[in-house]
């Protein structure tokens, strides 16, 4: 075998090493090499290539996976490859190796990335511990094992500080198309993070003896989850809390102090609703038919109204998400009211803002009401598309909400 018929870059000799180290298929690497060889031949021997095509021939490149010997062949489209004629130019090896190097490396990288994406696509929803590598604008780049994951702002916990090289629990949330191509997205705000943390910390949840029937979360602030036992004699709430609260505290620590409320699931809607609105008690519930919506009108004693609603409407909002009911709350004596549909995603949704304005605030990571207080609201004009009239409308909506909340708590 002549030196001219060897790829000097040594890809054939290191094929097994490349495939083993990078976890890609040998077929993908060989296909990359064949593509690179044909590209080099077409570029540097354009006259010969064009003549072969003019004669109706098909030109292919082929490398032997065992020996590394390569050939450029041409033949009739309908003929068997074994009958194709060898048209490899003398000393083509030097040209091919140099011309193909970058193409091969690029395709190897792409094949590796495809293999990684395929692996993580099958692992969506899995809990992992990842190391923070760097910040890329508002995105957090993490080492997730075989590759890197991106945690965009909407997948981060509001107010959480991320330190370089620290290790954090995240959920593999999605494979998402970005301007850099398909990217593994990881999340700290995803509800699945809480579920998987309980599955890790609570053996009964991990084995299915205790199931999480529903979960409502405002990431970084508070989570409510309803649990049920599939075996007699097993206390689902006690299992999740653990002796002296050690199990739930482990979850809370992973969530940087996020409050976690655990309640027993009950197939009786009235009992489930009452539990979901705890710590408020002495509730009277009336179910109402409103098309395809499930609506519950709940009357509470005046001294329980603020507990039922919660700070910023959080308790009733999470209860609505947890149970799937549109909840209307009214105090028994003063008839003060509050409501939640369960569809509110952020605190600013309580202001019933115009969709476009809401979108601009969320894009600017303004999702909490406290971000609109004081001088913050005047700075909104710095955002593109928000002028004085819009700021005034937001301020009026905020004032109206604060007035209503203050009245309800009296």
Coordinates of C-alpha atoms in Angstrom, one line a residue:
X1 CA 0.0 0.0 0.0
X2 CA 1.5 3.3 -1.1
X3 CA 1.9 6.3 1.1
X4 CA -0.1 8.3 -1.4
X5 CA -3.1 6.1 -0.6
X6 CA -2.9 6.9 3.1
X7 CA -4.6 9.8 4.8
X8 CA -1.7 11.5 6.5
X9 CA -3.9 13.1 9.3
X10 CA -4.3 9.6 10.8
X11 CA -8.1 9.6 11.1
X12 CA -8.3 5.9 10.0
X13 CA -5.7 4.8 12.5
X14 CA -7.5 6.7 15.4
X15 CA -11.1 5.9 14.3
X16 CA -11.7 3.6 17.3
X17 CA -10.2 6.1 19.7
X18 CA -12.3 9.0 18.3
X19 CA -15.5 7.0 18.5
X20 CA -14.8 5.7 22.0
X21 CA -13.8 9.0 23.5
X22 CA -16.5 11.1 21.9
X23 CA -19.3 8.6 22.0
X24 CA -20.1 8.8 18.3
X25 CA -20.7 6.1 15.7
X26 CA -17.9 4.9 13.4
X27 CA -20.3 5.2 10.5
X28 CA -20.7 9.0 11.2
X29 CA -17.0 9.6 11.2
X30 CA -16.4 7.6 8.0
X31 CA -19.2 9.4 6.3
X32 CA -17.6 12.7 7.3
X33 CA -14.3 11.6 5.8
X34 CA -15.9 10.4 2.6
X35 CA -17.7 13.7 2.3
X36 CA -14.4 15.6 2.9
X37 CA -12.5 13.6 0.3
X38 CA -15.1 14.1 -2.4
X39 CA -15.2 17.8 -1.6
X40 CA -11.4 18.0 -2.0
X41 CA -11.5 16.1 -5.3
X42 CA -14.3 18.2 -6.7
X43 CA -12.4 21.4 -5.8
X44 CA -8.8 20.6 -6.8
X45 CA -9.6 18.3 -9.8
X46 CA -12.7 20.2 -11.1
X47 CA -11.9 19.5 -14.7
X48 CA -11.7 15.7 -14.2
X49 CA -14.8 15.8 -12.0
X50 CA -16.8 17.8 -14.5
X51 CA -15.8 15.5 -17.3
X52 CA -16.9 12.4 -15.4
X53 CA -20.2 14.0 -14.7
X54 CA -20.6 15.0 -18.3
X55 CA -20.0 11.3 -19.2
X56 CA -22.9 10.4 -16.9
X57 CA -20.7 8.9 -14.2
X58 CA -21.3 9.1 -10.5
X59 CA -18.2 10.0 -8.5
X60 CA -17.9 8.7 -4.9
X61 CA -15.2 8.6 -2.3
X62 CA -14.6 5.5 -0.1
X63 CA -12.3 4.8 2.8
X64 CA -11.6 1.4 4.1
X65 CA -12.4 1.4 7.9
X66 CA -9.7 -1.2 8.6
X67 CA -6.7 -0.1 6.6
X68 CA -7.5 3.6 6.1
X69 CA -6.9 3.2 2.3
X70 CA -9.1 5.5 0.3
X71 CA -10.1 5.7 -3.3
X72 CA -12.0 8.1 -5.6
X73 CA -14.2 6.0 -7.8
X74 CA -16.5 6.7 -10.8
X75 CA -19.1 4.5 -12.4
X76 CA -22.6 4.2 -13.9
X77 CA -25.4 5.2 -11.6
X78 CA -27.2 1.9 -12.0
X79 CA -24.0 -0.2 -11.6
X80 CA -22.8 -1.9 -8.4
X81 CA -20.2 0.1 -6.5
X82 CA -17.7 -2.8 -6.8
X83 CA -17.6 -2.2 -10.5
X84 CA -16.7 1.5 -10.2
X85 CA -13.3 2.5 -11.7
X86 CA -10.6 3.9 -9.5
X87 CA -9.9 7.5 -10.6
X88 CA -7.8 8.6 -7.6
X89 CA -5.2 11.1 -8.8
X90 CA -1.5 10.5 -8.0
X91 CA -0.4 12.2 -4.8
X92 CA -4.0 13.1 -4.0
X93 CA -3.3 12.2 -0.4
X94 CA -1.4 15.4 0.4
X95 CA -4.1 17.5 -1.1
X96 CA -7.0 15.5 0.4
X97 CA -5.5 15.5 3.9
X98 CA -5.0 19.3 4.0
X99 CA -8.3 20.2 2.3
X100 CA -10.4 17.7 4.3
X101 CA -9.1 18.4 7.7
X102 CA -11.4 21.3 8.7
X103 CA -14.4 19.6 7.1
X104 CA -13.8 16.4 8.9
X105 CA -13.3 18.1 12.3
X106 CA -16.5 20.1 11.8
X107 CA -18.6 17.1 10.9
X108 CA -17.1 15.1 13.8
X109 CA -18.2 17.9 16.1
X110 CA -21.6 18.0 14.6
X111 CA -21.9 14.2 14.9
X112 CA -20.8 14.4 18.5
X113 CA -23.4 17.2 19.2
X114 CA -26.1 15.1 17.6
X115 CA -25.2 12.1 19.8
X116 CA -25.3 14.3 22.9
X117 CA -28.6 15.9 21.9
X118 CA -30.1 12.4 21.3
X119 CA -29.0 11.3 24.7
X120 CA -30.4 14.3 26.5
X121 CA -33.6 14.3 24.5
X122 CA -34.3 10.9 26.1
X123 CA -33.5 12.4 29.5
X124 CA -35.9 15.3 29.5
X125 CA -37.5 15.6 32.9
X126 CA -34.5 14.1 34.7
X127 CA -33.0 15.6 37.8
X128 CA -29.2 16.2 37.6
X129 CA -26.5 18.2 39.5
X130 CA -24.8 20.6 37.2
X131 CA -21.8 22.9 37.6
X132 CA -22.0 26.6 36.6
X133 CA -19.3 27.3 34.0
X134 CA -20.0 30.9 33.0
X135 CA -22.5 33.6 32.4
X136 CA -23.5 34.4 28.8
X137 CA -25.5 37.6 29.0
X138 CA -28.6 36.7 31.1
X139 CA -28.1 33.0 30.4
X140 CA -26.3 30.6 32.7
X141 CA -24.0 28.0 31.0
X142 CA -23.6 24.7 33.0
X143 CA -21.6 21.6 32.7
X144 CA -24.2 18.8 32.5
X145 CA -21.9 15.8 31.9
X146 CA -21.3 15.0 28.3
X147 CA -22.1 18.5 27.1
X148 CA -23.2 21.9 28.2
X149 CA -26.7 23.1 29.1
X150 CA -28.2 26.6 29.1
X151 CA -30.5 28.1 31.7
X152 CA -32.2 31.1 30.2
X153 CA -33.8 33.8 32.5
X154 CA -37.3 32.3 32.4
X155 CA -35.9 29.0 33.7
X156 CA -34.1 30.7 36.6
X157 CA -35.5 31.3 40.1
X158 CA -36.1 35.0 40.5
X159 CA -33.7 36.6 43.0
X160 CA -31.4 33.6 43.1
X161 CA -27.7 34.3 42.8
X162 CA -25.6 31.9 40.7
X163 CA -21.9 31.6 41.6
X164 CA -19.3 30.4 39.1
X165 CA -18.2 26.7 39.7
X166 CA -21.0 26.1 42.2
X167 CA -23.1 23.0 41.8
X168 CA -26.9 23.2 41.6
X169 CA -29.8 20.8 41.1
X170 CA -31.6 21.4 37.8
X171 CA -34.1 19.6 35.6
X172 CA -33.3 18.8 32.0
X173 CA -36.3 20.7 30.7
X174 CA -36.1 20.8 26.9
X175 CA -34.1 20.6 23.7
X176 CA -34.8 24.0 22.2
X177 CA -33.8 25.7 18.9
X178 CA -31.7 28.8 19.5
X179 CA -29.5 31.0 17.2
X180 CA -26.7 28.6 18.0
X181 CA -28.7 25.6 16.9
X182 CA -30.4 23.0 19.1
X183 CA -29.5 23.5 22.8
X184 CA -30.1 21.5 26.0
X185 CA -32.2 23.7 28.2
X186 CA -32.1 23.2 32.0
X187 CA -34.3 24.7 34.6
X188 CA -34.6 25.7 38.2
X189 CA -38.1 27.1 37.9
X190 CA -39.8 24.1 36.4
X191 CA -42.4 22.3 38.6
X192 CA -40.7 19.0 37.7
X193 CA -37.7 20.0 39.8
X194 CA -39.7 19.9 43.0
X195 CA -41.3 16.6 42.1
X196 CA -37.9 15.0 41.3
X197 CA -36.3 16.4 44.4
X198 CA -39.0 14.7 46.5
X199 CA -38.5 11.5 44.5
X200 CA -34.8 11.7 45.5
X201 CA -35.3 12.6 49.1
X202 CA -38.4 10.5 49.9
X203 CA -38.1 6.8 49.2
X204 CA -41.8 6.4 49.3
X205 CA -42.2 8.9 46.4
X206 CA -39.3 7.4 44.5
X207 CA -40.9 3.9 44.6
X208 CA -44.4 5.1 44.0
X209 CA -45.8 4.2 47.4
X210 CA -46.6 7.9 47.7
X211 CA -47.6 9.9 44.6
X212 CA -47.7 13.6 44.0
X213 CA -51.2 14.1 42.6
X214 CA -50.9 17.8 41.8
X215 CA -48.4 20.6 42.3
X216 CA -48.6 24.4 42.0
X217 CA -45.4 26.5 42.2
X218 CA -44.3 30.1 42.2
X219 CA -40.6 29.4 41.8
X220 CA -38.4 30.9 44.5
X221 CA -41.4 31.8 46.7
X222 CA -43.8 29.0 47.5
X223 CA -45.0 25.6 46.3
X224 CA -48.1 23.6 47.3
X225 CA -48.3 19.9 46.5
X226 CA -51.0 17.4 47.1
X227 CA -49.9 13.8 47.9
X228 CA -51.6 10.5 48.2
X229 CA -50.6 7.0 49.4
X230 CA -51.1 3.9 47.3
X231 CA -50.7 1.6 50.3
X232 CA -52.8 1.3 53.4
X233 CA -51.0 2.4 56.6
X234 CA -48.6 4.9 54.9
X235 CA -49.0 8.5 55.8
X236 CA -48.3 10.5 52.6
X237 CA -47.8 13.8 54.3
X238 CA -45.7 12.4 57.1
X239 CA -43.5 10.5 54.6
X240 CA -42.8 13.7 52.7
X241 CA -42.1 15.7 55.8
X242 CA -39.9 13.1 57.4
X243 CA -38.8 12.8 61.0
X244 CA -38.4 16.2 62.5
X245 CA -38.9 17.6 59.0
X246 CA -35.6 16.4 57.7
X247 CA -36.9 15.3 54.2
X248 CA -38.8 18.4 53.3
X249 CA -36.0 20.5 54.7
X250 CA -33.6 18.8 52.3
X251 CA -35.9 19.9 49.4
X252 CA -36.2 23.4 50.7
X253 CA -32.4 23.7 51.0
X254 CA -32.0 22.7 47.4
X255 CA -34.6 25.4 46.5
X256 CA -32.8 28.0 48.5
X257 CA -35.5 28.4 51.1
X258 CA -38.6 28.3 48.9
X259 CA -41.6 27.6 51.1
X260 CA -43.2 24.1 50.6
X261 CA -46.7 23.3 51.7
X262 CA -47.7 19.6 51.7
X263 CA -51.3 18.7 51.9
X264 CA -53.2 15.3 51.6
X265 CA -55.0 14.8 48.3
X266 CA -58.7 14.1 48.7
X267 CA -61.1 13.0 45.9
X268 CA -63.8 15.0 47.6
X269 CA -63.5 18.4 45.9
X270 CA -64.8 20.3 49.0
X271 CA -62.3 18.7 51.3
X272 CA -59.5 19.1 48.8
X273 CA -60.3 22.8 48.4
X274 CA -60.3 23.4 52.1
X275 CA -56.9 21.7 52.5
X276 CA -55.5 23.7 49.6
X277 CA -56.5 27.0 51.2
X278 CA -54.8 26.2 54.6
X279 CA -53.9 27.8 57.0
X280 CA -57.4 29.4 56.6
X281 CA -60.2 27.4 58.1
X282 CA -64.0 27.4 58.8
X283 CA -64.6 27.7 55.1
X284 CA -68.0 27.3 53.4
X285 CA -67.9 26.1 49.8
X286 CA -70.5 26.4 47.0
X287 CA -69.9 24.8 43.6
X288 CA -71.1 26.7 40.6
X289 CA -71.5 25.6 37.0
X290 CA -70.0 28.0 34.5
X291 CA -69.7 26.4 31.2
X292 CA -66.7 24.1 31.1
X293 CA -65.1 25.9 34.0
X294 CA -65.0 24.5 37.6
X295 CA -65.9 27.3 39.9
X296 CA -66.0 27.4 43.7
X297 CA -67.5 30.2 45.7
X298 CA -65.9 30.1 49.1
X299 CA -67.2 32.1 52.1
X300 CA -64.6 32.7 54.9
X301 CA -64.9 34.4 58.3
X302 CA -63.5 37.9 58.2
X303 CA -60.6 37.0 60.5
X304 CA -59.6 34.3 58.0
X305 CA -59.8 36.4 54.8
X306 CA -56.2 37.5 54.7
X307 CA -55.0 33.9 55.4
X308 CA -57.2 32.5 52.6
X309 CA -56.0 35.1 50.1
X310 CA -52.4 35.2 51.2
X311 CA -49.8 37.9 50.6
X312 CA -50.3 39.3 47.1
X313 CA -53.1 36.8 46.5
X314 CA -50.5 34.0 46.6
X315 CA -52.4 31.5 48.7
X316 CA -55.6 31.5 46.7
X317 CA -53.6 31.7 43.4
X318 CA -51.7 28.5 44.3
X319 CA -54.9 26.8 45.6
X320 CA -56.6 27.5 42.3
X321 CA -53.7 26.0 40.3
X322 CA -53.5 23.0 42.7
X323 CA -57.2 22.1 42.5
X324 CA -58.1 23.3 39.0
X325 CA -60.9 25.4 40.3
X326 CA -61.7 29.1 39.6
X327 CA -61.9 30.3 43.2
X328 CA -64.0 33.2 44.4
X329 CA -63.5 34.2 48.0
X330 CA -65.9 36.4 50.0
X331 CA -65.8 37.3 53.6
X332 CA -68.9 36.3 55.6
X333 CA -69.6 39.7 57.2
X334 CA -68.0 42.6 55.3
X335 CA -68.5 40.8 51.9
X336 CA -64.9 41.7 50.8
X337 CA -63.9 39.6 47.8
X338 CA -60.9 38.1 46.0
X339 CA -60.6 35.6 43.2
X340 CA -58.1 33.5 41.3
X341 CA -58.4 31.4 38.1
X342 CA -55.3 29.3 38.5
X343 CA -54.0 30.6 35.2
X344 CA -52.0 33.4 36.7
X345 CA -48.3 32.8 36.1
X346 CA -46.8 35.9 37.6
X347 CA -47.7 38.4 40.3
X348 CA -48.1 41.1 37.6
X349 CA -51.0 39.0 36.2
X350 CA -53.0 40.3 39.1
X351 CA -53.0 43.7 37.5
X352 CA -54.8 42.5 34.3
X353 CA -52.4 44.4 32.1
X354 CA -52.6 44.6 28.3
X355 CA -51.0 41.5 26.7
X356 CA -48.3 43.5 25.0
X357 CA -47.4 45.5 28.1
X358 CA -47.3 42.3 30.1
X359 CA -45.0 40.7 27.6
X360 CA -42.6 43.7 27.7
X361 CA -42.4 43.5 31.5
X362 CA -41.7 39.8 31.4
X363 CA -39.0 40.3 28.8
X364 CA -37.4 42.7 31.2
X365 CA -37.6 40.1 34.0
X366 CA -40.3 42.3 35.8
X367 CA -42.7 39.7 37.1
X368 CA -43.2 40.7 40.8
X369 CA -45.3 43.5 42.1
X370 CA -42.4 44.8 44.3
X371 CA -40.4 45.4 41.2
X372 CA -43.0 48.2 40.3
X373 CA -42.8 50.0 43.6
X374 CA -41.1 53.3 44.4
X375 CA -38.8 54.7 41.8
X376 CA -38.9 51.5 39.8
X377 CA -42.1 52.3 38.0
X378 CA -40.7 55.6 36.7
X379 CA -37.8 53.7 35.1
X380 CA -40.2 51.6 33.0
X381 CA -39.9 54.3 30.3
X382 CA -36.4 53.1 29.7
X383 CA -38.0 49.9 28.2
X384 CA -38.6 49.9 24.5
X385 CA -42.3 50.4 23.6
X386 CA -43.3 51.7 27.0
X387 CA -44.1 55.4 27.2
X388 CA -45.6 57.8 29.7
X389 CA -49.2 56.8 29.0
X390 CA -48.4 53.1 29.5
X391 CA -46.5 53.8 32.7
X392 CA -49.4 55.8 34.0
X393 CA -51.8 52.9 33.2
X394 CA -49.5 50.4 35.0
X395 CA -49.4 52.8 38.0
X396 CA -53.2 53.1 38.2
X397 CA -53.6 49.3 37.9
X398 CA -51.0 48.8 40.7
X399 CA -52.7 51.5 42.9
X400 CA -56.1 49.9 42.4
X401 CA -54.8 46.5 43.3
X402 CA -53.0 47.7 46.4
X403 CA -56.1 49.6 47.5
X404 CA -58.3 46.5 47.1
X405 CA -55.7 44.2 48.9
X406 CA -55.4 46.7 51.8
X407 CA -59.2 46.8 52.1
X408 CA -59.5 43.0 52.0
X409 CA -57.0 42.7 54.8
X410 CA -58.7 45.1 57.2

